Amino acid sequence: MQDVISYIKDNQQNYIEELKDFLRIPSISTLPENKDDINRCANFVADKLRNAGMSRVEVIQTEGHPLVYSEWLGAPGKPTVLVYGHYDVQPVDPIELWENQPFDPVVKDGKIFARGATDDKGQMYMHIKSIEAFFKTEGSLPLNVKFIIEGEEEIGSESLESFINNNTDLLKCDTVLVSDTALYDEGIPTLTYGLRGLSYLEVEVTGPNRDLHSGTFGGGVGNPVNILAGMIAKLHDKNGKITIPHFYDDVLKLTKKERDNFKSLKFSDKKFAKELGVAALEGESGFTTLERLWARPTLDCNGIIGGFTGKGAKTVIASKASAKVSMRLVPNQDPKKISKLFTKYFKSLAPKSVKVQVTDLHGALPALTPLDNPATVAASVAMEKAFDKKIVYMREGGSVPIVTVFSKKLKAPVVLMGLGLNTENLHSPNEHFNLTHFQLGIMSSAYFIKEFSTK
Ligand code: BES
Ligand code: MN
Ligand code: MN
């Protein structure tokens, strides 16, 4: 094992150069114009798996973006780890706020800046490098490894979901290892045991049959932009609670043990507010910030479109206004049920002067993994070894939709060994990944493979 760790340490600079090549591919999953880049990126991942020493590597075409599947099953009788990650990234807008070109990676202050650096190329690449270190030093792995890497995580993982449903034997494993979440703080080894789910909808409010002069018609007809804004405002009460009837019915209450664990993390509201540049925090009354972020459901308007938004002034009443609304869900809320409750309530808020259309875009189930399974125990030991510090356990406000599909269909515990930081600007300009964490992640992955091989 010492050889493996030394090999990883000696190759740090090579890993960074390879990661740069990976980050140069603009694999934006949501934009049709990047389809070729998506294919190129899948092939890049496949090549790296092949070069690392995996025996079977396949790029699998789907109705959407290709999947990369790989396996090395040379340790019969030993456990099997399935590594999951995603090679797709979010769009780069607003481009003018980037300090370097998003697909021209730059290393500065021990961080690598590029779209996908932390979400999820840098994190996923750690596992390819850890298995490579075993092959290069010991010639084999102490357990069996499979990889399933997708290109649709940022757009709902549809193709992977059907692939899992149709290939449960191929993907059979003892645990799923995922690095697509964050550390609690810099240098703190962390395992995440909960993710929020998601229900994402689009609403459209239509008033008059065309745009109107706001002088001639203002006051005589309902304005869809005003009305939509008012309807959105009604979705919360003054205590920050969501007003949709039955919205909280299935919410699992926090246990005393969990509340105590959250408290022990010594979260500073002041530091959090300062880092975000806000004078005060806001949220549901009766809960701490960590409870609100990790264990309470929320509703946010993600975008609002309507009327005149160009430079200057135009006096107009728009015919239509629309908004994107998402709700982060917690166990045991069900995205389909929540979308229905939202739709019914939202429609009921509309005055007679407008028509309302609600479209359910996508959803994800919330996840909670028990901490006492052998894989999580091995992961804690592994991270503690790599960081030489005590592990902390946290939940996460974001979603990785495929996690519950893995645990349900493969009946294997999912280990969320994330090495990102929530300050690394994922989905926003100047995304970056801490290179010390990149290195520690490769070591954590290697220690995990060793630890779990004896379980
Ligand atoms: N890696 C993120 C999830 C995440 C975000 C983990 C923040 C830890 C901290 C993932 O790629 C992501 O962005 N998920 C989306 C899912 C959605 C598109 C269905 C999310 O949470 O918005
Ligand atoms: Mn991700
Ligand atoms: Mn993401």
XYZ file of C-alpha atoms and ligand atoms in Angstrom:
479
model
C 0.000 0.000 0.000
C 2.917 2.314 0.730
C 3.976 1.996 -2.925
C 0.520 3.013 -4.070
C 0.548 6.122 -1.881
C 4.089 7.070 -2.940
C 3.146 6.619 -6.568
C 0.192 8.978 -6.096
C 2.391 11.557 -4.408
C 5.031 11.353 -7.147
C 2.497 11.827 -9.911
C 0.644 14.886 -8.664
C 1.888 17.120 -11.489
C 0.927 14.585 -14.179
C -2.554 14.277 -12.696
C -3.034 18.037 -12.926
C -1.930 18.127 -16.573
C -4.294 15.256 -17.453
C -7.143 16.931 -15.611
C -6.512 20.057 -17.690
C -6.997 18.036 -20.891
C -10.254 16.674 -19.492
C -11.435 20.181 -18.550
C -10.681 21.516 -22.035
C -13.587 19.513 -23.474
C -16.759 21.657 -23.289
C -19.112 18.791 -22.404
C -22.203 20.885 -21.664
C -25.046 18.382 -21.591
C -27.965 20.749 -21.981
C -26.824 22.477 -25.207
C -27.416 20.651 -28.510
C -24.418 22.431 -30.099
C -22.072 20.611 -27.708
C -23.151 17.111 -28.761
C -19.797 16.383 -30.457
C -17.910 17.553 -27.370
C -20.053 15.256 -25.246
C -19.077 12.300 -27.436
C -15.440 13.331 -27.385
C -15.575 13.570 -23.615
C -17.064 10.077 -23.213
C -14.216 8.734 -25.356
C -11.668 10.645 -23.293
C -12.956 8.969 -20.113
C -12.934 5.565 -21.809
C -9.324 6.044 -22.971
C -8.201 7.032 -19.483
C -9.872 3.949 -17.993
C -8.194 1.738 -20.589
C -4.774 3.298 -19.947
C -5.269 2.976 -16.205
C -5.479 -0.805 -16.574
C -9.192 -1.641 -16.608
C -9.893 -4.774 -18.629
C -13.255 -3.991 -20.197
C -14.127 -0.478 -21.300
C -17.162 0.458 -23.385
C -18.781 3.644 -24.570
C -22.467 2.836 -24.610
C -24.791 4.862 -26.840
C -28.166 5.810 -25.393
C -31.136 7.869 -26.536
C -29.369 10.768 -24.871
C -25.661 11.127 -24.145
C -23.278 8.129 -24.027
C -22.441 6.225 -20.874
C -18.998 4.870 -20.132
C -18.953 1.415 -18.556
C -15.819 -0.330 -17.390
C -14.868 -3.260 -15.195
C -11.962 -5.206 -13.754
C -13.120 -8.386 -12.085
C -9.796 -10.014 -11.335
C -10.384 -10.529 -7.618
C -12.941 -13.360 -7.368
C -14.429 -13.745 -3.906
C -13.622 -10.147 -3.048
C -16.174 -7.321 -2.851
C -17.098 -5.205 -5.875
C -17.135 -1.413 -5.881
C -19.117 0.478 -8.505
C -17.725 3.970 -9.060
C -20.214 6.534 -10.367
C -19.488 10.017 -11.673
C -20.506 12.429 -14.428
C -18.491 13.945 -17.253
C -21.118 16.486 -18.264
C -21.005 20.065 -17.053
C -23.286 23.080 -16.711
C -23.355 25.969 -19.203
C -20.858 28.772 -18.591
C -23.048 31.880 -18.629
C -22.577 34.652 -17.600
C -19.276 34.339 -19.459
C -18.174 37.937 -18.754
C -17.801 37.130 -15.062
C -15.121 34.483 -15.640
C -11.521 35.489 -14.993
C -10.238 32.879 -17.453
C -11.961 31.116 -20.322
C -14.108 28.364 -18.721
C -12.608 25.663 -20.949
C -9.044 26.898 -20.756
C -8.051 25.712 -17.263
C -5.771 27.874 -15.144
C -3.976 26.900 -11.927
C -3.850 29.690 -9.348
C -3.254 29.607 -5.569
C -3.399 25.811 -5.445
C -6.737 25.675 -7.261
C -7.670 24.728 -10.794
C -10.210 27.032 -12.456
C -12.508 25.714 -15.210
C -16.119 24.647 -15.745
C -16.434 21.099 -14.357
C -13.311 21.359 -12.178
C -15.129 20.339 -8.992
C -18.482 19.265 -10.532
C -17.641 16.613 -11.433
C -14.631 16.019 -13.664
C -11.948 16.646 -11.036
C -13.741 14.544 -8.451
C -14.558 11.689 -10.776
C -11.013 11.594 -12.154
C -9.613 10.880 -8.659
C -10.940 7.320 -8.835
C -9.424 6.613 -12.233
C -6.051 7.724 -10.868
C -6.341 5.693 -7.662
C -6.998 2.428 -9.482
C -4.220 3.264 -11.932
C -1.810 3.641 -8.999
C -2.641 0.069 -7.919
C -2.136 -1.346 -11.407
C 1.162 0.504 -11.868
C 2.605 -0.543 -8.506
C 0.957 -3.798 -7.421
C -0.180 -4.969 -10.850
C -3.732 -5.641 -9.670
C -6.557 -4.414 -7.446
C -7.382 -6.010 -4.066
C -11.085 -6.051 -5.009
C -13.300 -5.848 -8.106
C -14.085 -2.476 -9.616
C -16.739 -1.288 -12.048
C -17.224 2.227 -13.365
C -20.396 3.811 -14.691
C -19.801 7.379 -15.825
C -22.644 9.379 -17.366
C -23.114 12.532 -19.407
C -26.600 13.566 -18.307
C -26.365 14.226 -14.579
C -26.979 17.939 -14.984
C -30.106 17.291 -17.042
C -31.776 14.543 -15.030
C -29.898 11.243 -15.697
C -32.719 9.765 -17.773
C -30.587 7.442 -19.905
C -28.641 6.143 -16.927
C -31.838 5.439 -15.035
C -33.154 3.168 -17.782
C -29.704 1.607 -18.192
C -29.635 0.694 -14.496
C -33.168 -0.716 -14.688
C -32.184 -2.949 -17.619
C -28.696 -3.939 -16.415
C -28.902 -4.721 -12.718
C -26.772 -7.858 -13.188
C -24.010 -6.057 -15.037
C -23.891 -3.356 -12.356
C -24.206 -5.743 -9.411
C -21.904 -4.571 -6.611
C -21.428 -4.349 -2.862
C -21.296 -0.573 -2.739
C -21.528 2.460 -5.013
C -18.767 5.021 -4.553
C -19.596 8.597 -5.575
C -17.484 11.740 -5.382
C -19.875 14.511 -6.370
C -20.506 16.327 -3.091
C -18.543 18.592 -0.760
C -16.303 18.470 2.268
C -17.736 20.201 5.322
C -14.808 22.604 5.207
C -11.278 22.872 3.858
C -9.123 19.941 4.966
C -11.948 18.201 6.888
C -12.535 14.570 5.845
C -16.283 14.284 5.341
C -18.884 11.728 4.391
C -22.313 12.883 3.261
C -25.220 10.670 4.283
C -28.181 12.662 3.014
C -29.146 14.496 -0.167
C -32.202 16.585 -0.844
C -34.533 15.643 -3.658
C -36.026 17.951 -6.235
C -39.223 18.863 -7.969
C -38.707 21.304 -10.854
C -41.595 23.003 -12.652
C -42.291 25.725 -15.128
C -45.326 27.966 -14.766
C -46.851 30.201 -17.381
C -49.455 32.891 -16.853
C -51.294 34.191 -19.905
C -53.477 37.305 -19.924
C -54.519 39.327 -22.971
C -54.168 37.794 -26.448
C -51.253 40.142 -27.351
C -48.827 42.616 -25.836
C -50.601 45.887 -25.068
C -49.753 49.570 -24.721
C -49.607 50.023 -20.967
C -51.060 53.509 -21.174
C -54.060 52.637 -23.283
C -54.814 49.392 -21.443
C -53.101 49.674 -18.014
C -55.707 49.586 -15.273
C -58.269 47.875 -17.409
C -56.736 44.433 -17.775
C -54.753 42.028 -15.562
C -50.977 42.259 -16.079
C -49.498 38.724 -16.242
C -46.142 39.902 -14.872
C -47.760 41.561 -11.819
C -50.033 38.597 -11.284
C -47.263 36.010 -11.588
C -45.082 37.926 -9.126
C -47.998 38.029 -6.670
C -48.669 34.306 -7.053
C -45.004 33.482 -6.417
C -45.014 35.709 -3.345
C -47.964 33.748 -1.924
C -45.972 30.499 -1.914
C -44.303 31.447 1.406
C -45.851 32.862 4.564
C -44.200 35.435 6.812
C -42.411 32.723 8.796
C -40.751 31.337 5.700
C -43.048 28.283 5.571
C -44.279 27.008 2.247
C -48.033 27.549 1.968
C -48.913 24.638 -0.334
C -51.493 22.510 1.517
C -50.097 19.121 2.681
C -46.573 20.105 1.521
C -44.986 19.079 4.836
C -47.097 15.941 5.412
C -44.343 13.431 4.623
C -41.361 15.344 6.008
C -39.255 13.189 8.289
C -38.464 15.007 11.533
C -34.859 15.385 12.576
C -33.822 13.128 15.421
C -32.190 14.547 18.521
C -28.998 12.714 17.539
C -28.914 14.427 14.170
C -29.662 17.856 15.604
C -26.822 17.344 18.069
C -24.466 16.281 15.288
C -25.397 19.381 13.253
C -24.761 21.544 16.331
C -21.376 19.934 16.904
C -20.260 21.157 13.462
C -20.095 24.705 14.853
C -21.558 26.446 11.859
C -21.137 30.216 11.878
C -24.095 32.162 10.464
C -21.989 35.280 10.539
C -19.162 33.813 8.464
C -21.667 32.275 6.041
C -23.472 35.602 5.539
C -20.199 37.450 5.102
C -18.886 34.991 2.522
C -22.118 35.425 0.526
C -22.094 39.202 0.817
C -25.485 39.462 2.533
C -26.320 41.560 5.598
C -28.647 38.928 7.063
C -29.684 35.327 6.482
C -33.254 34.266 5.864
C -35.230 31.049 6.060
C -37.897 29.008 7.756
C -38.334 30.093 11.375
C -37.613 27.575 14.118
C -34.622 25.953 12.408
C -30.873 26.578 12.317
C -29.163 27.327 9.022
C -27.759 23.807 8.674
C -31.173 22.327 9.422
C -32.750 24.595 6.805
C -30.115 23.709 4.209
C -29.908 19.982 4.772
C -33.068 18.672 6.355
C -35.921 21.050 5.521
C -37.700 21.333 2.180
C -37.528 24.674 0.368
C -39.082 26.430 -2.615
C -37.229 28.818 -4.894
C -38.078 30.691 -8.020
C -35.044 30.008 -10.249
C -35.929 32.423 -13.011
C -38.672 34.705 -14.169
C -39.365 35.781 -17.705
C -41.862 38.310 -18.970
C -42.380 41.699 -20.495
C -39.695 44.064 -21.623
C -36.219 43.221 -20.288
C -33.947 45.024 -22.783
C -32.064 48.268 -22.227
C -34.054 51.453 -21.777
C -37.790 51.685 -21.230
C -40.759 50.318 -23.101
C -44.314 50.850 -21.887
C -45.980 47.522 -22.351
C -48.231 44.974 -20.708
C -46.992 41.585 -21.804
C -49.417 38.919 -22.877
C -47.512 36.232 -20.973
C -45.130 35.753 -18.061
C -43.451 32.596 -16.922
C -41.191 31.320 -14.175
C -39.082 28.321 -13.249
C -39.829 27.080 -9.764
C -38.024 24.335 -7.929
C -38.534 22.687 -4.588
C -35.781 20.876 -2.704
C -37.290 17.894 -0.938
C -36.333 15.839 2.075
C -37.144 12.267 3.116
C -39.908 11.027 2.759
C -41.328 13.548 0.306
C -42.083 12.263 -3.171
C -41.358 14.571 -6.126
C -44.363 13.390 -8.156
C -46.746 13.931 -5.270
C -45.210 17.334 -4.487
C -45.478 18.449 -8.119
C -49.177 17.597 -8.074
C -49.763 19.485 -4.826
C -47.892 22.487 -6.219
C -49.827 22.476 -9.498
C -53.201 22.336 -7.809
C -52.363 25.099 -5.339
C -50.615 27.341 -7.857
C -53.604 27.224 -10.193
C -55.910 28.080 -7.307
C -53.948 31.294 -6.723
C -54.739 32.694 -10.175
C -57.397 35.359 -10.643
C -59.989 34.846 -13.387
C -58.201 37.348 -15.630
C -55.386 34.918 -16.525
C -54.880 31.323 -17.613
C -52.210 29.247 -15.881
C -50.220 26.352 -17.258
C -47.871 24.271 -15.109
C -45.339 21.831 -16.574
C -43.401 19.326 -14.479
C -39.816 19.361 -15.841
C -38.019 16.819 -13.685
C -37.595 15.467 -10.221
C -35.327 13.546 -7.911
C -35.965 11.555 -4.771
C -34.252 12.639 -1.562
C -31.713 10.208 -0.101
C -30.578 9.166 3.354
C -27.973 6.409 3.754
C -27.428 4.610 7.022
C -23.936 5.078 8.469
C -23.357 1.641 9.923
C -22.766 -0.376 6.743
C -19.277 -1.818 6.027
C -18.722 0.444 3.012
C -19.319 3.652 4.963
C -17.140 2.400 7.798
C -14.341 1.605 5.325
C -14.765 5.028 3.723
C -14.466 6.777 7.101
C -11.264 4.904 7.900
C -9.901 5.643 4.422
C -10.561 9.376 4.572
C -9.180 9.629 8.102
C -5.981 7.968 6.907
C -5.602 10.242 3.888
C -6.342 13.475 5.798
C -4.908 12.348 9.127
C -7.953 13.889 10.848
C -11.222 12.729 12.328
C -14.132 12.242 9.915
C -17.297 14.356 10.097
C -20.720 13.366 8.806
C -23.006 15.815 7.071
C -26.086 16.065 4.900
C -26.256 18.084 1.697
C -28.781 20.519 0.285
C -28.099 19.631 -3.353
C -29.270 16.570 -5.250
C -27.654 13.721 -7.120
C -30.802 12.161 -8.588
C -29.338 8.789 -9.505
C -28.257 7.943 -5.939
C -31.642 6.547 -4.881
C -31.929 4.597 -8.124
C -28.635 2.878 -7.269
C -29.599 2.062 -3.715
C -33.069 0.810 -4.689
C -32.208 -1.170 -7.820
C -28.776 -2.498 -6.871
C -29.624 -2.825 -3.188
C -26.174 -1.568 -2.292
C -25.235 1.282 0.045
C -24.020 4.460 -1.654
C -20.918 6.126 -0.225
C -20.820 9.881 -0.873
C -17.116 10.638 -0.655
C -17.199 14.220 -1.935
C -14.035 16.314 -2.069
C -15.487 19.602 -3.317
C -16.232 22.719 -1.343
C -19.472 24.690 -1.463
C -17.382 27.811 -2.083
C -15.956 26.363 -5.320
C -18.593 28.046 -7.504
C -20.202 24.999 -9.022
C -22.757 25.992 -11.680
C -21.441 29.555 -11.532
C -18.534 31.611 -12.953
C -14.971 30.801 -11.834
C -15.698 27.227 -10.812
C -12.574 25.680 -9.319
C -11.248 22.674 -7.427
C -8.724 22.715 -4.598
C -5.709 20.724 -5.800
C -4.778 19.591 -2.288
C -8.229 18.025 -2.049
C -7.747 16.505 -5.509
C -4.622 14.757 -4.233
C -6.217 13.775 -0.903
C -9.181 12.425 -2.839
C -6.988 10.127 -4.912
C -5.424 8.852 -1.689
C -8.811 8.471 0.028
C -10.028 6.446 -2.942
C -6.915 4.225 -2.808
C -7.229 3.663 0.955
C -10.923 2.874 0.464
C -10.157 0.197 -2.117
C -7.695 -1.353 0.320
C -9.976 -1.048 3.376
C -13.081 -2.368 1.691
C -11.248 -5.335 0.152
C -11.221 -7.109 3.503
C -14.912 -6.498 4.297
N -22.773 17.686 -7.776
C -24.034 18.341 -7.800
C -24.827 18.122 -6.526
C -24.248 18.880 -5.371
C -24.367 20.241 -5.326
C -23.582 18.231 -4.375
C -23.799 20.944 -4.297
C -23.013 18.944 -3.349
C -23.106 20.303 -3.321
C -24.816 17.834 -8.999
O -24.036 17.833 -10.162
C -25.950 18.774 -9.262
O -25.703 19.890 -9.633
N -27.177 18.304 -9.092
C -28.322 19.034 -9.511
C -29.352 18.022 -9.880
C -30.404 18.531 -10.783
C -29.869 19.075 -12.080
C -31.401 17.436 -11.077
C -28.794 19.941 -8.398
O -28.642 19.627 -7.214
O -29.313 21.009 -8.732
Mn -22.239 16.921 -9.847
Mn -23.941 19.939 -10.935
